[in-house]
Amino acid sequence: MIDLTPRKLLLLDHYADGEEARHFSLRIDKPLAGDLAVIPGQFFMLTVPGFGEAPFTYLSLPDQQGRFNALVRRMGALTQGLFEQPVGAVLGYRGPFGKGWPLFFCAHRVLVVAGGCGLVPLAGVIDEASQHRLPLQLSVIYGARHSAAQVLGRERERWRQTLRFMETCDEAKPLERQGSPLDHFDELFAAEAPEAVLCCGPEALMLATAEASLQRGIAAHKIWLSLERRMHCADGLCGHCYLGTEYVCKDGPTYRYDRYLQVRGAGYPTATKQDQRLC
Amino acid sequence: MRVVPSICTFCGVGCGLGLRVEDGRVIGVEPQPGHPVSQGQLCSKGWATSFAIDPYKRLTQPMIKEHGHFRPASWDEALGRVAEEFRSALDEQGPAGVGVISCARATNEDNYAAQKFARAVLKTHNIDHCARICHSPSVAGLARTLGSGAMSNSIADIDQADLILVIGADVTENHAMIGARMLRAQARGATLVVVDPRKTRLARLADIHLQVRLGSNIALLNGLLQIIFANGWENRAFIDSRCEDIQPLRQHLAGLTPEQTSAATGVTVAELQRLAFLYSHAKAAFTAYGMGITQFQSGTNNVIAVSNLVLVCGQIGRPGTGINPLRGQNNVQGACDMGCLPNVYPGYQAVSDPAVQARFAAAWATELPQAPGLTSQGMLKAAQHGDFRALMIMGEDPLLTDPDQNQVARAFAALDFLVVVELSLTETAKCADVLLPAAAFAEKDGTFTNCERRVQRIRQAIAAPGLARGDWQILAELAVRLGYPGMAWADAEALFAEMAALTPAFSAISYPALDANHGLQWPCDAAHPQGSPILHEHSFPLGRGRLLPVTQVPPDECPDAEYPFAMTTHRLHFHYGGGSMTRKSPLLERETPAGLLFMHPDDGETLGLLNHQGVRVSSRRGYLETRVQLTDDVPVGTLAMPYHFQEAPCNRLTNDAQDPISKMPELKACAVRVEPLPPDQAPSAQAGSREVDHASL
Amino acid sequence: MQAYSLDQPERLRAHLALQHHVYEVRGDGQGGQHWELVSARDFTAFEPAAEPPPFSAKSFFFAERELLFRFDGGQFYSTLPAVEPQVLFGLHACDLQAVAYQDRFFAEDPHYQARRQATLLVGVDCLHSCEGGFCSIVGSGPAVREQRADLILVPRQDHATDWLLLVASEAGHAALRGLRLPEATADWQAERSANQVCVAEEQGPQQEIVDGIVSLNAGKIDAETWEALGLRCLGCSGCTTECPTCSCYAPQDRLNAPASMQRERVWDSCLYQGFQQEASGHNPSATPGQRVQRFWSHKFGDGFKAQFEAYGCVGCGRCDRVCPGGIGVHGVMQRVVHHD
């Protein structure tokens, strides 16, 4: 049986990290064995008493004491409520949920494409690779609206030392790289063509990234993305995160691109104008 | 689990629902398959009933404000305070300085008690309610042309119409089950025509949509009549047998041309001619209208113009026809019927008629006031002038729903004493000196009257939360404290019986008779023991119908260089009034942002606005901040705002210019200016609210 | 299955009511029908509803307001419903098919299962089709399938004859203990088959439903058609509320006192615009047409049918009756097939 009741989670600390965003340190009270088996890209459900419950991804994975980090951007009532909680506040925790990023796949050179807060779900993978725990050669391109909107300042500082980390802004200042991550694909692919792509960000950016990668010869089964959806139960019951015949909370949130296309179409095929012409 | 039959409270349609009760709590609702109005269906608001009346965030005990803060009080203390304040206001200012604003959501019993309290206890005719701002022009206009201001036909008549004309009403959103019935009629072959400046859902689904210029109703209706006269399409037999002299109206319109009408309304000549032909040749045309007719400074004349069209074509007095004002609140018809208007006793018996005065004085065993009463806006104006001291508001939220919010706030601040009877802490309630917790509809017995004059029973399904009480019980207790014993009814049924005995149109209605049917439509008397689904079959209350020439009046405030947009107000399907009930549903609250400004994409482009960008909207009366929604629902140059949201109260902007006859303020049209906020800046609910905040201190 | 002859279904009902809370659908005399608690001393004649009541058995198991947990400021406390043993008496085959569908969907849900496991289901075969039903097309009825109920009542074409009572489960067998019934002598299999043929004939070929399902799965319905249907969707939530297989819900948190709260789950509807909308404003199903398409694909899509081994639609026709926009199942399928 599933359990829809949260467990106790303590707010240990926080600091500002990007525009309207905060870096939170949290601790699961009395962690269980399963709490230590989190894979980067999975998510947890955070209850802010009185404000509701919402999914967030792990920025760092829980340690033996149940401590982990998360990055939260102020968006609506729940995140506003979280920002008002004092250090030491009791919050609610359920997790981990969903499928994380693939950590072992037949590729060595991997390109990570992140947009905005989409860098957060990828942080675990980047961390693992930068500490050489994964046999990956990682390149990262991170796009944001402008430099003030960039998140994970301390982590980026660290990553820049150990791997190829490229940053670009829609509204760039002098000396900053300008444009969307896609604008730099030619350069990235010319340097050393990746064999696989991991992508997280606004859905439009992810789909464009996938298409641009396909065009450059990367097979659909070597492209991964992570979907954001409204999630309430995280157990595939409440219905909100449907994608075709699946629920993103269980089947995702990470999807191999070919699988994503298949699932999205499986629920409800629609005729397009083009199909009709063919008939 | 048990199911208690009741009536939905979320608009004037009066759908039948069953309250699903478990462990003393309403956990949901079921539609009533056999109900003549709703036929087993409900709208989103009806389905959300259990959230709306949930004890959560309800007022559960009386509160007294001290130093700007509410503190809990006993009923004894709170009612003592109210009685004392009214007594001192009466001593200082006399009955002219006190009054009651009753509630179009409360029962007939509550409303009868409210007007009796005002008249018999406070000795004033200062009694009004929100019909003032929805259908007072219908009451005034149709009284002049026919002699009765209610829907002439029944909702079921839609099934028999072969043409349905909807003017200024967003029926699928605000009277959803009537809209649904119209769509079913269209599916079986009726022609559906919608006249509206906005492309509403019904307009998009209609056979014909005339997208008239905001505020050009009389020009349109006169123009249609002129075409009908010019072609000899009028119903001469009906005019000869049922109407007074038609010549003045003919002469009034003789000089008009279709081209002039087209220029004034923005509707092509061909469309005008087509509608004039179809309407006048329809075997049965059902004419419905809403606040797009009434909420103008020419509201009464707008209604008269509709009435002229209906009479000239003889589309009244038969099944499938009629002139049908769609009432907004669930019991606004009943609150009017019960005499919560300054000029009439229950059953529209004129205060000015000495025989009526004498009858009520005898029945209530007290002297009754002679001086005419004030409307709700009149009371607020008098307060600002220092002539009005103490006011009771039952379940209404004028601070959100009345025009020119800052002016309402100033009036509240000027009162010596404001007592509010409410379910929850509304914006108006925050301004009260004493706050009395009321029972919701599921917590009491009584009756509601829907827009087709159908009186229907509601039944107590659960206990009221905490110390909350029914409105009429509160009023009865206050009456005793003010020295009047004549309101000590045993129960709601006894109260109803007193009312029915004094109200000829209700004389054959009793609770058992209502229980045996799905309600009864008034007039229901010895001559019509089963009620009256159709009015005016053989004659009008005035005898013959009157055709009164009226002339187009533009809105009081039109766009100019400083305020270049015309703005209208409307309602969304998911919310009701000030949102104090519907916004408690997590599902309905999720549907729309708290405040929206609808704007045509071309205007958005001119202003350089992105969809959902924050904007500041200003009129001559105030300003607010909200988000823009770009949509071709509205024409270029016209903006629309729903009025449900305290975070972006569009009535801070609206104009209180009034219809001289009904005192209806012009809520449907004013001029505004729009300035973009920076793309990253969220609109602030506090912007422009200083006077409102002050009034609540 | 074991078959008995039952002189009066009321006798069985009264017997069950000795040990259970028995619920039955009763007319309210004004055209409405509701589930009501029936006592052991209530011998009101059992009359299976000719039309499905607005509410199926769904709310007995998937409650419309279900408390999930409380929080006192320091700890979270799970809550499970305490359910007395209960009987739902006289469920039609379509609604029993829906219970089976939801049993599968909510197999791991403790709240659903707590309610479900306390319940004995007594089904009743239909001799005639209800007005808008098409159980014979989607294979849910009119005869109650063996695994769908604990006991099955079979009325007879000849009203003067005894009813048949079929025992369909161990729990059903146990519930009859203490009730003496003669074994049935009639050829009840043949009777049930004949009843099925009769109902199928009354329901007719329902070609628009059959063709509509094919079109939907072949992807032959274009986005414009879905949007035209979407314009008629008022977002009332009536269809999802009354549909016996709809299962979406939303959480509702309530602060009780400072620092203490509780969470309920409440029925939700995928037809609301806000159903999938994320905090950022992004909405994967932003248009009404997309949402209407989702609803019907969930009911008739091959992908879902493969998962559940049945359609999500049980052919009860409630959506047709409750939809103000005229886009219940027949309304949609007629338009879809017409546009095709």
CSV table of N, CA and C in Angstrom, one decimal, chain B residues 3 20 25 27-31 33-34 40-44 47 50-51 54 56 172 176-177 180 183 201 204-205 515-518 573-574 584 586-588 590-591, chain C residues 30-35 54-55 59 64-65 230-238 241-242 250 252 254-255 264 266-269 272-275 320-324:
chain,number,residue,atom,x,y,z
B,3,VAL,N,-29.4,12.2,1.6
B,3,VAL,CA,-29.4,13.3,0.6
B,3,VAL,C,-30.6,14.1,0.9
B,20,ARG,N,-25.5,16.1,-0.1
B,20,ARG,CA,-25.1,14.8,0.4
B,20,ARG,C,-24.5,15.0,1.8
B,25,ARG,N,-22.0,16.9,8.0
B,25,ARG,CA,-21.3,17.8,7.1
B,25,ARG,C,-21.8,17.6,5.7
B,27,ILE,N,-20.9,16.9,2.2
B,27,ILE,CA,-19.7,16.5,1.6
B,27,ILE,C,-19.7,16.6,0.1
B,28,GLY,N,-20.9,16.9,-0.5
B,28,GLY,CA,-21.0,17.0,-1.9
B,28,GLY,C,-22.5,17.2,-2.3
B,29,VAL,N,-22.8,17.2,-3.6
B,29,VAL,CA,-24.1,17.4,-4.0
B,29,VAL,C,-24.4,16.4,-5.1
B,30,GLU,N,-25.7,16.2,-5.3
B,30,GLU,CA,-26.2,15.4,-6.5
B,30,GLU,C,-27.2,16.3,-7.2
B,31,PRO,N,-27.2,16.2,-8.5
B,31,PRO,CA,-28.3,16.9,-9.2
B,31,PRO,C,-29.6,16.2,-9.1
B,33,PRO,N,-32.5,14.6,-11.0
B,33,PRO,CA,-32.9,14.3,-12.4
B,33,PRO,C,-34.3,14.8,-12.8
B,34,GLY,N,-35.2,14.8,-11.8
B,34,GLY,CA,-36.6,15.2,-12.2
B,34,GLY,C,-36.9,16.7,-12.1
B,40,GLY,N,-31.5,17.5,-14.0
B,40,GLY,CA,-30.4,16.6,-13.6
B,40,GLY,C,-29.0,17.1,-14.0
B,41,GLN,N,-28.9,18.4,-14.2
B,41,GLN,CA,-27.5,18.9,-14.5
B,41,GLN,C,-27.2,20.0,-13.5
B,42,LEU,N,-25.9,20.4,-13.4
B,42,LEU,CA,-25.5,21.5,-12.6
B,42,LEU,C,-24.3,22.1,-13.3
B,43,CYS,N,-24.0,23.4,-12.9
B,43,CYS,CA,-22.8,24.0,-13.4
B,43,CYS,C,-21.6,23.8,-12.4
B,44,SER,N,-20.5,24.4,-12.7
B,44,SER,CA,-19.3,24.2,-11.8
B,44,SER,C,-19.5,24.7,-10.4
B,47,TRP,N,-21.8,22.3,-8.5
B,47,TRP,CA,-21.0,21.1,-8.1
B,47,TRP,C,-20.1,21.4,-6.9
B,50,SER,N,-20.3,22.1,-1.7
B,50,SER,CA,-19.9,21.7,-0.4
B,50,SER,C,-18.7,22.5,0.1
B,51,PHE,N,-17.9,23.0,-0.8
B,51,PHE,CA,-16.7,23.8,-0.4
B,51,PHE,C,-17.2,25.2,0.1
B,54,ASP,N,-18.6,25.1,3.6
B,54,ASP,CA,-17.8,24.4,4.6
B,54,ASP,C,-17.6,25.3,5.8
B,56,TYR,N,-15.1,25.7,7.4
B,56,TYR,CA,-13.8,26.3,7.3
B,56,TYR,C,-13.8,27.8,6.9
B,172,THR,N,-24.3,30.9,-20.9
B,172,THR,CA,-23.6,29.6,-20.6
B,172,THR,C,-22.7,29.8,-19.3
B,176,ALA,N,-25.9,28.9,-16.4
B,176,ALA,CA,-25.5,27.8,-17.3
B,176,ALA,C,-26.6,26.9,-17.7
B,177,MET,N,-27.5,26.6,-16.8
B,177,MET,CA,-28.5,25.6,-17.2
B,177,MET,C,-29.5,26.2,-18.2
B,180,ALA,N,-27.5,26.0,-21.4
B,180,ALA,CA,-27.5,24.6,-21.8
B,180,ALA,C,-28.8,24.3,-22.6
B,183,LEU,N,-28.9,25.8,-26.0
B,183,LEU,CA,-28.1,25.0,-26.9
B,183,LEU,C,-28.8,23.7,-27.3
B,201,ARG,N,-19.0,32.5,-25.2
B,201,ARG,CA,-19.1,31.2,-25.6
B,201,ARG,C,-20.4,31.0,-26.4
B,204,ARG,N,-20.3,32.5,-29.8
B,204,ARG,CA,-19.5,31.7,-30.8
B,204,ARG,C,-20.3,30.5,-31.3
B,205,LEU,N,-21.2,30.0,-30.4
B,205,LEU,CA,-22.0,28.8,-30.8
B,205,LEU,C,-23.3,29.2,-31.5
B,515,ASP,N,-43.8,21.5,-1.4
B,515,ASP,CA,-43.2,20.2,-1.3
B,515,ASP,C,-43.8,19.2,-2.3
B,516,ALA,N,-45.1,19.3,-2.6
B,516,ALA,CA,-45.7,18.4,-3.5
B,516,ALA,C,-45.3,18.6,-4.9
B,517,ASN,N,-44.9,19.8,-5.3
B,517,ASN,CA,-44.4,20.0,-6.6
B,517,ASN,C,-42.9,20.4,-6.5
B,518,HIS,N,-42.3,20.7,-7.6
B,518,HIS,CA,-40.9,21.2,-7.6
B,518,HIS,C,-41.1,22.8,-7.5
B,573,HIS,N,-17.7,32.0,-15.4
B,573,HIS,CA,-18.5,30.8,-15.1
B,573,HIS,C,-18.2,30.3,-13.7
B,574,PHE,N,-16.9,30.4,-13.2
B,574,PHE,CA,-16.5,29.7,-12.0
B,574,PHE,C,-16.7,30.5,-10.7
B,584,LYS,N,-13.8,29.5,-2.1
B,584,LYS,CA,-13.4,28.5,-1.1
B,584,LYS,C,-13.2,27.1,-1.7
B,586,PRO,N,-11.2,24.7,-3.8
B,586,PRO,CA,-9.8,24.6,-4.3
B,586,PRO,C,-9.8,24.5,-5.8
B,587,LEU,N,-10.8,23.9,-6.4
B,587,LEU,CA,-10.9,23.6,-7.8
B,587,LEU,C,-11.2,24.9,-8.6
B,588,LEU,N,-12.2,25.6,-8.1
B,588,LEU,CA,-12.7,26.8,-8.8
B,588,LEU,C,-11.6,27.9,-8.6
B,590,ARG,N,-8.5,27.5,-8.4
B,590,ARG,CA,-7.4,27.2,-9.3
B,590,ARG,C,-7.6,27.6,-10.7
B,591,GLU,N,-8.9,27.8,-11.1
B,591,GLU,CA,-9.2,28.0,-12.5
B,591,GLU,C,-8.8,29.3,-13.1
C,30,GLN,N,-39.7,12.4,-6.5
C,30,GLN,CA,-39.7,13.6,-7.3
C,30,GLN,C,-38.7,13.5,-8.5
C,31,GLY,N,-38.5,12.2,-8.9
C,31,GLY,CA,-37.7,12.0,-10.1
C,31,GLY,C,-36.2,11.7,-9.7
C,32,GLY,N,-35.9,11.9,-8.5
C,32,GLY,CA,-34.5,11.6,-8.1
C,32,GLY,C,-34.3,10.2,-7.5
C,33,GLN,N,-33.1,9.8,-7.5
C,33,GLN,CA,-32.8,8.5,-6.9
C,33,GLN,C,-31.5,8.6,-6.1
C,34,HIS,N,-31.5,8.1,-4.9
C,34,HIS,CA,-30.3,8.2,-4.1
C,34,HIS,C,-30.0,6.9,-3.3
C,35,TRP,N,-28.8,6.8,-3.0
C,35,TRP,CA,-28.4,5.7,-2.1
C,35,TRP,C,-29.0,5.9,-0.7
C,54,PRO,N,-27.9,9.0,-10.3
C,54,PRO,CA,-26.8,9.9,-10.6
C,54,PRO,C,-25.5,9.4,-10.0
C,55,PHE,N,-25.5,8.9,-8.8
C,55,PHE,CA,-24.2,8.4,-8.2
C,55,PHE,C,-24.2,6.9,-8.3
C,59,SER,N,-18.5,6.5,-4.8
C,59,SER,CA,-18.3,7.3,-3.6
C,59,SER,C,-18.1,6.5,-2.4
C,64,GLU,N,-15.7,11.2,-1.9
C,64,GLU,CA,-15.5,12.5,-2.5
C,64,GLU,C,-14.7,13.5,-1.6
C,65,ARG,N,-14.8,13.2,-0.3
C,65,ARG,CA,-13.9,14.0,0.7
C,65,ARG,C,-13.2,12.9,1.6
C,230,GLY,N,-14.7,21.2,-27.4
C,230,GLY,CA,-14.2,21.9,-26.2
C,230,GLY,C,-15.0,23.1,-26.0
C,231,LEU,N,-15.4,23.8,-27.0
C,231,LEU,CA,-16.2,25.0,-26.9
C,231,LEU,C,-17.5,24.7,-26.1
C,232,ARG,N,-18.0,23.5,-26.3
C,232,ARG,CA,-19.3,23.2,-25.6
C,232,ARG,C,-19.0,22.6,-24.2
C,233,CYS,N,-17.8,22.5,-23.8
C,233,CYS,CA,-17.5,22.1,-22.4
C,233,CYS,C,-17.5,23.3,-21.5
C,234,LEU,N,-18.4,23.3,-20.6
C,234,LEU,CA,-18.5,24.4,-19.6
C,234,LEU,C,-17.5,24.2,-18.5
C,235,GLY,N,-16.8,23.1,-18.4
C,235,GLY,CA,-16.0,22.8,-17.3
C,235,GLY,C,-16.7,22.7,-16.0
C,236,CYS,N,-17.9,22.0,-16.0
C,236,CYS,CA,-18.7,21.9,-14.8
C,236,CYS,C,-18.3,20.8,-13.9
C,237,SER,N,-17.6,19.8,-14.5
C,237,SER,CA,-17.1,18.6,-13.7
C,237,SER,C,-18.2,17.6,-13.5
C,238,GLY,N,-19.4,17.8,-14.1
C,238,GLY,CA,-20.5,16.8,-13.9
C,238,GLY,C,-20.1,15.5,-14.4
C,241,THR,N,-17.6,13.7,-12.2
C,241,THR,CA,-18.2,13.4,-10.9
C,241,THR,C,-19.0,12.2,-11.0
C,242,GLU,N,-19.9,12.1,-12.0
C,242,GLU,CA,-20.8,11.0,-12.1
C,242,GLU,C,-20.2,9.8,-12.8
C,250,ALA,N,-7.7,16.0,-6.0
C,250,ALA,CA,-6.8,17.1,-5.7
C,250,ALA,C,-6.7,17.1,-4.1
C,252,GLN,N,-6.6,19.0,-0.5
C,252,GLN,CA,-7.0,20.3,0.0
C,252,GLN,C,-6.5,20.4,1.5
C,254,ARG,N,-5.9,22.2,5.1
C,254,ARG,CA,-6.6,23.2,5.9
C,254,ARG,C,-5.9,23.4,7.2
C,255,LEU,N,-5.6,24.6,7.5
C,255,LEU,CA,-5.0,25.0,8.7
C,255,LEU,C,-6.1,25.0,9.8
C,264,GLU,N,-7.1,16.7,3.1
C,264,GLU,CA,-8.2,15.9,2.5
C,264,GLU,C,-7.8,15.7,1.1
C,266,VAL,N,-10.0,15.5,-2.5
C,266,VAL,CA,-11.4,15.8,-3.0
C,266,VAL,C,-11.4,15.5,-4.5
C,267,TRP,N,-12.5,15.1,-5.0
C,267,TRP,CA,-12.6,14.7,-6.4
C,267,TRP,C,-12.3,15.9,-7.3
C,268,ASP,N,-11.5,15.6,-8.3
C,268,ASP,CA,-11.1,16.7,-9.2
C,268,ASP,C,-11.6,16.3,-10.6
C,269,SER,N,-11.3,17.2,-11.6
C,269,SER,CA,-11.8,16.9,-13.0
C,269,SER,C,-10.7,17.3,-14.0
C,272,TYR,N,-11.1,20.7,-16.0
C,272,TYR,CA,-10.7,22.0,-15.6
C,272,TYR,C,-9.5,22.5,-16.2
C,273,GLN,N,-9.5,23.7,-16.6
C,273,GLN,CA,-8.3,24.3,-17.2
C,273,GLN,C,-7.1,24.2,-16.3
C,274,GLY,N,-7.3,24.4,-15.0
C,274,GLY,CA,-6.2,24.4,-14.0
C,274,GLY,C,-5.7,23.0,-13.6
C,275,PHE,N,-6.3,22.0,-14.2
C,275,PHE,CA,-6.0,20.6,-13.7
C,275,PHE,C,-4.5,20.3,-13.9
C,320,ASP,N,-24.1,11.6,-20.7
C,320,ASP,CA,-25.0,12.2,-21.6
C,320,ASP,C,-26.1,13.0,-20.8
C,321,ARG,N,-26.5,12.4,-19.7
C,321,ARG,CA,-27.6,13.1,-18.9
C,321,ARG,C,-27.1,14.3,-18.2
C,322,VAL,N,-25.8,14.3,-17.7
C,322,VAL,CA,-25.3,15.3,-16.8
C,322,VAL,C,-24.7,16.5,-17.5
C,323,CYS,N,-24.3,16.3,-18.8
C,323,CYS,CA,-23.5,17.3,-19.5
C,323,CYS,C,-24.4,18.5,-20.0
C,324,PRO,N,-24.2,19.7,-19.5
C,324,PRO,CA,-25.0,20.8,-20.0
C,324,PRO,C,-24.7,21.2,-21.5
